[in-house]
């Protein structure tokens, strides 16, 4: 009986020894999965659009005379007014310095010299007790100093539209006013003085290079009234009521440092990060 039990245990041991290698051969090995790529656009580096710039401008402008009046000393004393007054078109040249605050905002300080424009006017009065009309001729020139701010609306195909406004002053210089009435000519010395001025602008710039722009636009300038001519032959001083000025302008702007709105950063090629394999 004991011998039979030993044989049975030995046989069971042999069978178990044969099963263990088979189980070892069937051990599960998990597959290797590569991580799914996550494509994210890299954050663009911030671009500094701030920078100083200089500008030069030319324009051709039309000036509207807003009227004028003068003092008379009699008899009887009183005041008179111009019946008419026209100023010829002229041109101006100017320059300035400014700062590009951001891609959509810039400011500058400009100074323009407006070339001489001829004035022709007339007045009504009495010459030796008889009604008569005078012929008045002169010319004026001006320096226009403005502090300006502009809002820009982005750049498309190198073109940047903008609007702006300015405030400052104008130094207006009148030449001698020659008054002819009843066959008598009287010369009144012209006056020169500073006046309040403001302006509104609209236009667009075009990128010639990353730093150089061609600027084309319109500017409306309003110059306040002031003294026009001095006393002579019982008349004066005279005063004009100011001017409306409509300007067509063209100029160049060159920016130092920073980036102008012409700048377009080079595209950055995306390179996904390398991650170790994940076992699941």
GROMACS .gro file of C-alpha atoms in nm:
model
  280
    1UNK     CA    1   0.000   0.000   0.000
    2UNK     CA    2   0.281   0.241   0.092
    3UNK     CA    3   0.456   0.164  -0.233
    4UNK     CA    4   0.139   0.251  -0.426
    5UNK     CA    5   0.109   0.590  -0.252
    6UNK     CA    6   0.469   0.677  -0.334
    7UNK     CA    7   0.415   0.595  -0.698
    8UNK     CA    8   0.107   0.817  -0.704
    9UNK     CA    9   0.293   1.116  -0.546
   10UNK     CA   10   0.588   1.071  -0.784
   11UNK     CA   11   0.356   1.074  -1.085
   12UNK     CA   12   0.184   1.390  -0.961
   13UNK     CA   13   0.520   1.558  -0.910
   14UNK     CA   14   0.628   1.472  -1.266
   15UNK     CA   15   0.305   1.612  -1.408
   16UNK     CA   16   0.341   1.934  -1.208
   17UNK     CA   17   0.697   1.979  -1.331
   18UNK     CA   18   0.574   1.953  -1.689
   19UNK     CA   19   0.295   2.207  -1.639
   20UNK     CA   20   0.518   2.483  -1.489
   21UNK     CA   21   0.727   2.541  -1.809
   22UNK     CA   22   0.407   2.551  -2.013
   23UNK     CA   23   0.261   2.816  -1.785
   24UNK     CA   24   0.586   3.010  -1.795
   25UNK     CA   25   0.573   3.008  -2.174
   26UNK     CA   26   0.227   3.164  -2.168
   27UNK     CA   27   0.312   3.470  -1.949
   28UNK     CA   28   0.131   3.782  -2.087
   29UNK     CA   29   0.354   4.057  -2.228
   30UNK     CA   30   0.166   4.393  -2.257
   31UNK     CA   31   0.187   4.567  -2.599
   32UNK     CA   32   0.379   4.895  -2.638
   33UNK     CA   33   0.169   5.198  -2.738
   34UNK     CA   34   0.328   5.513  -2.876
   35UNK     CA   35   0.173   5.828  -2.728
   36UNK     CA   36  -0.074   6.006  -2.950
   37UNK     CA   37   0.084   6.331  -3.075
   38UNK     CA   38  -0.069   6.648  -2.939
   39UNK     CA   39  -0.040   6.929  -3.190
   40UNK     CA   40  -0.050   7.269  -3.025
   41UNK     CA   41   0.047   7.594  -3.192
   42UNK     CA   42   0.339   7.751  -3.006
   43UNK     CA   43   0.272   8.087  -2.847
   44UNK     CA   44   0.417   8.366  -3.067
   45UNK     CA   45   0.687   8.573  -2.911
   46UNK     CA   46   0.567   8.921  -2.812
   47UNK     CA   47   0.663   9.187  -3.065
   48UNK     CA   48   0.770   9.533  -2.953
   49UNK     CA   49   0.613   9.786  -3.191
   50UNK     CA   50   0.736  10.087  -2.997
   51UNK     CA   51   0.994  10.309  -3.162
   52UNK     CA   52   1.084  10.666  -3.251
   53UNK     CA   53   1.033  10.789  -3.606
   54UNK     CA   54   1.098  11.098  -3.815
   55UNK     CA   55   0.881  11.229  -4.095
   56UNK     CA   56   0.890  11.471  -4.387
   57UNK     CA   57   0.582  11.601  -4.571
   58UNK     CA   58   0.474  11.807  -4.871
   59UNK     CA   59   0.124  11.937  -4.935
   60UNK     CA   60  -0.090  12.147  -5.161
   61UNK     CA   61  -0.367  12.332  -4.983
   62UNK     CA   62  -0.669  12.554  -5.040
   63UNK     CA   63  -0.740  12.829  -4.783
   64UNK     CA   64  -1.084  12.974  -4.716
   65UNK     CA   65  -1.083  13.327  -4.572
   66UNK     CA   66  -1.340  13.346  -4.290
   67UNK     CA   67  -1.386  13.723  -4.313
   68UNK     CA   68  -1.235  14.030  -4.155
   69UNK     CA   69  -1.313  14.370  -4.007
   70UNK     CA   70  -1.136  14.694  -3.922
   71UNK     CA   71  -1.172  15.014  -3.722
   72UNK     CA   72  -1.242  15.352  -3.882
   73UNK     CA   73  -1.187  15.687  -3.712
   74UNK     CA   74  -1.444  15.895  -3.891
   75UNK     CA   75  -1.615  16.097  -3.940
   76UNK     CA   76  -1.810  15.916  -3.804
   77UNK     CA   77  -1.592  15.659  -3.617
   78UNK     CA   78  -1.700  15.298  -3.637
   79UNK     CA   79  -1.610  14.963  -3.783
   80UNK     CA   80  -1.607  14.817  -4.129
   81UNK     CA   81  -1.596  14.464  -4.272
   82UNK     CA   82  -1.462  14.303  -4.585
   83UNK     CA   83  -1.733  14.246  -4.844
   84UNK     CA   84  -1.529  13.967  -4.999
   85UNK     CA   85  -1.197  13.794  -4.953
   86UNK     CA   86  -1.032  13.513  -5.145
   87UNK     CA   87  -0.698  13.344  -5.085
   88UNK     CA   88  -0.517  13.153  -5.358
   89UNK     CA   89  -0.406  12.792  -5.315
   90UNK     CA   90  -0.047  12.731  -5.211
   91UNK     CA   91   0.189  12.463  -5.087
   92UNK     CA   92   0.373  12.377  -4.768
   93UNK     CA   93   0.668  12.168  -4.649
   94UNK     CA   94   0.712  12.021  -4.305
   95UNK     CA   95   0.867  11.763  -4.080
   96UNK     CA   96   0.832  11.610  -3.739
   97UNK     CA   97   0.934  11.352  -3.484
   98UNK     CA   98   0.706  11.090  -3.332
   99UNK     CA   99   0.675  10.768  -3.137
  100UNK     CA  100   0.495  10.446  -3.236
  101UNK     CA  101   0.327  10.359  -2.905
  102UNK     CA  102   0.175  10.031  -3.023
  103UNK     CA  103   0.066   9.866  -3.343
  104UNK     CA  104  -0.253  10.076  -3.337
  105UNK     CA  105  -0.144  10.407  -3.181
  106UNK     CA  106   0.123  10.664  -3.257
  107UNK     CA  107   0.188  11.029  -3.174
  108UNK     CA  108   0.408  11.301  -3.321
  109UNK     CA  109   0.499  11.668  -3.314
  110UNK     CA  110   0.496  11.840  -3.655
  111UNK     CA  111   0.600  12.179  -3.789
  112UNK     CA  112   0.485  12.295  -4.135
  113UNK     CA  113   0.579  12.610  -4.322
  114UNK     CA  114   0.295  12.729  -4.544
  115UNK     CA  115   0.419  12.924  -4.843
  116UNK     CA  116   0.282  13.263  -4.939
  117UNK     CA  117  -0.074  13.271  -5.068
  118UNK     CA  118  -0.215  13.583  -5.236
  119UNK     CA  119  -0.519  13.759  -5.091
  120UNK     CA  120  -0.772  13.963  -5.288
  121UNK     CA  121  -1.062  14.138  -5.118
  122UNK     CA  122  -1.290  14.439  -5.127
  123UNK     CA  123  -1.463  14.680  -4.889
  124UNK     CA  124  -1.741  14.937  -4.923
  125UNK     CA  125  -1.729  15.294  -4.797
  126UNK     CA  126  -1.733  15.658  -4.897
  127UNK     CA  127  -1.469  15.838  -5.099
  128UNK     CA  128  -1.515  16.216  -5.058
  129UNK     CA  129  -1.876  16.160  -4.950
  130UNK     CA  130  -1.950  15.937  -5.248
  131UNK     CA  131  -2.005  15.559  -5.205
  132UNK     CA  132  -1.713  15.357  -5.341
  133UNK     CA  133  -1.566  15.009  -5.334
  134UNK     CA  134  -1.202  14.937  -5.260
  135UNK     CA  135  -0.968  14.676  -5.399
  136UNK     CA  136  -0.746  14.518  -5.131
  137UNK     CA  137  -0.446  14.297  -5.201
  138UNK     CA  138  -0.199  14.123  -4.975
  139UNK     CA  139  -0.057  13.775  -4.902
  140UNK     CA  140  -0.003  13.563  -4.598
  141UNK     CA  141   0.224  13.277  -4.487
  142UNK     CA  142   0.222  13.069  -4.170
  143UNK     CA  143   0.407  12.824  -3.947
  144UNK     CA  144   0.178  12.550  -3.815
  145UNK     CA  145   0.292  12.366  -3.501
  146UNK     CA  146   0.080  12.067  -3.393
  147UNK     CA  147   0.091  11.784  -3.139
  148UNK     CA  148  -0.090  11.490  -3.301
  149UNK     CA  149  -0.226  11.147  -3.214
  150UNK     CA  150  -0.330  10.879  -3.465
  151UNK     CA  151  -0.536  10.560  -3.445
  152UNK     CA  152  -0.424  10.296  -3.696
  153UNK     CA  153  -0.649  10.008  -3.806
  154UNK     CA  154  -0.408   9.728  -3.885
  155UNK     CA  155  -0.205   9.649  -4.196
  156UNK     CA  156  -0.329   9.467  -4.505
  157UNK     CA  157  -0.094   9.399  -4.795
  158UNK     CA  158   0.136   9.672  -4.664
  159UNK     CA  159  -0.140   9.937  -4.637
  160UNK     CA  160  -0.228  10.088  -4.297
  161UNK     CA  161  -0.530  10.325  -4.282
  162UNK     CA  162  -0.548  10.578  -4.000
  163UNK     CA  163  -0.733  10.879  -3.857
  164UNK     CA  164  -0.588  11.146  -3.632
  165UNK     CA  165  -0.629  11.479  -3.459
  166UNK     CA  166  -0.391  11.756  -3.359
  167UNK     CA  167  -0.384  12.069  -3.146
  168UNK     CA  168  -0.136  12.356  -3.129
  169UNK     CA  169  -0.074  12.699  -3.272
  170UNK     CA  170  -0.001  12.889  -3.593
  171UNK     CA  171   0.227  13.188  -3.646
  172UNK     CA  172   0.051  13.388  -3.919
  173UNK     CA  173   0.235  13.665  -4.105
  174UNK     CA  174   0.048  13.909  -4.330
  175UNK     CA  175   0.237  14.114  -4.588
  176UNK     CA  176   0.151  14.479  -4.654
  177UNK     CA  177  -0.218  14.531  -4.735
  178UNK     CA  178  -0.263  14.766  -5.032
  179UNK     CA  179  -0.602  14.938  -5.031
  180UNK     CA  180  -0.709  15.127  -5.347
  181UNK     CA  181  -1.033  15.328  -5.343
  182UNK     CA  182  -1.141  15.643  -5.532
  183UNK     CA  183  -0.807  15.655  -5.712
  184UNK     CA  184  -0.613  15.669  -5.384
  185UNK     CA  185  -0.388  15.385  -5.269
  186UNK     CA  186  -0.302  15.335  -4.902
  187UNK     CA  187  -0.054  15.080  -4.771
  188UNK     CA  188  -0.118  14.918  -4.433
  189UNK     CA  189   0.171  14.736  -4.268
  190UNK     CA  190   0.092  14.368  -4.223
  191UNK     CA  191   0.078  14.208  -3.878
  192UNK     CA  192   0.231  13.883  -3.749
  193UNK     CA  193   0.107  13.688  -3.447
  194UNK     CA  194   0.046  13.346  -3.294
  195UNK     CA  195  -0.305  13.197  -3.304
  196UNK     CA  196  -0.473  12.882  -3.173
  197UNK     CA  197  -0.498  12.597  -3.427
  198UNK     CA  198  -0.629  12.242  -3.448
  199UNK     CA  199  -0.653  11.976  -3.717
  200UNK     CA  200  -0.818  11.650  -3.823
  201UNK     CA  201  -0.646  11.394  -4.044
  202UNK     CA  202  -0.722  11.076  -4.239
  203UNK     CA  203  -0.509  10.873  -4.475
  204UNK     CA  204  -0.307  10.558  -4.526
  205UNK     CA  205   0.057  10.457  -4.525
  206UNK     CA  206   0.226  10.201  -4.747
  207UNK     CA  207   0.524   9.988  -4.647
  208UNK     CA  208   0.822  10.053  -4.873
  209UNK     CA  209   1.048   9.857  -4.634
  210UNK     CA  210   1.009   9.729  -4.276
  211UNK     CA  211   1.113  10.074  -4.148
  212UNK     CA  212   1.018  10.318  -4.426
  213UNK     CA  213   0.660  10.415  -4.516
  214UNK     CA  214   0.498  10.630  -4.781
  215UNK     CA  215   0.218  10.836  -4.624
  216UNK     CA  216  -0.068  10.985  -4.829
  217UNK     CA  217  -0.356  11.167  -4.663
  218UNK     CA  218  -0.590  11.460  -4.612
  219UNK     CA  219  -0.573  11.719  -4.333
  220UNK     CA  220  -0.822  11.984  -4.234
  221UNK     CA  221  -0.660  12.265  -4.034
  222UNK     CA  222  -0.848  12.540  -3.853
  223UNK     CA  223  -0.651  12.855  -3.764
  224UNK     CA  224  -0.808  13.112  -3.535
  225UNK     CA  225  -0.845  13.483  -3.603
  226UNK     CA  226  -0.597  13.759  -3.524
  227UNK     CA  227  -0.457  14.098  -3.620
  228UNK     CA  228  -0.425  14.145  -3.996
  229UNK     CA  229  -0.288  14.495  -4.064
  230UNK     CA  230  -0.187  14.819  -3.887
  231UNK     CA  231  -0.310  15.180  -3.886
  232UNK     CA  232  -0.282  15.409  -4.186
  233UNK     CA  233  -0.488  15.705  -4.311
  234UNK     CA  234  -0.762  15.688  -4.050
  235UNK     CA  235  -0.825  15.313  -4.079
  236UNK     CA  236  -0.710  15.013  -3.873
  237UNK     CA  237  -0.608  14.802  -3.706
  238UNK     CA  238  -0.770  14.527  -3.909
  239UNK     CA  239  -0.846  14.173  -3.799
  240UNK     CA  240  -0.913  13.854  -3.988
  241UNK     CA  241  -1.145  13.584  -3.849
  242UNK     CA  242  -0.912  13.297  -3.933
  243UNK     CA  243  -0.890  13.029  -4.200
  244UNK     CA  244  -1.024  12.690  -4.303
  245UNK     CA  245  -0.741  12.499  -4.473
  246UNK     CA  246  -0.788  12.180  -4.677
  247UNK     CA  247  -0.464  11.994  -4.746
  248UNK     CA  248  -0.366  11.704  -4.969
  249UNK     CA  249  -0.047  11.559  -4.821
  250UNK     CA  250   0.227  11.314  -4.915
  251UNK     CA  251   0.532  11.224  -4.710
  252UNK     CA  252   0.775  10.964  -4.578
  253UNK     CA  253   0.815  10.818  -4.228
  254UNK     CA  254   1.124  10.635  -4.108
  255UNK     CA  255   1.114  10.441  -3.781
  256UNK     CA  256   1.413  10.372  -3.552
  257UNK     CA  257   1.407  10.066  -3.325
  258UNK     CA  258   1.111   9.850  -3.232
  259UNK     CA  259   0.897   9.710  -3.511
  260UNK     CA  260   0.672   9.904  -3.742
  261UNK     CA  261   0.338   9.762  -3.849
  262UNK     CA  262   0.511   9.653  -4.172
  263UNK     CA  263   0.697   9.383  -3.980
  264UNK     CA  264   0.575   9.026  -4.030
  265UNK     CA  265   0.748   8.763  -3.813
  266UNK     CA  266   0.891   8.455  -3.983
  267UNK     CA  267   0.665   8.147  -3.945
  268UNK     CA  268   0.786   7.902  -3.679
  269UNK     CA  269   0.794   7.535  -3.782
  270UNK     CA  270   0.623   7.317  -3.521
  271UNK     CA  271   0.829   7.034  -3.371
  272UNK     CA  272   0.627   6.806  -3.140
  273UNK     CA  273   0.803   6.709  -2.815
  274UNK     CA  274   0.959   6.361  -2.787
  275UNK     CA  275   0.789   6.159  -2.513
  276UNK     CA  276   0.888   5.814  -2.378
  277UNK     CA  277   0.664   5.515  -2.472
  278UNK     CA  278   0.378   5.432  -2.237
  279UNK     CA  279   0.310   5.071  -2.137
  280UNK     CA  280  -0.052   4.973  -2.077
   0.00000   0.00000   0.00000
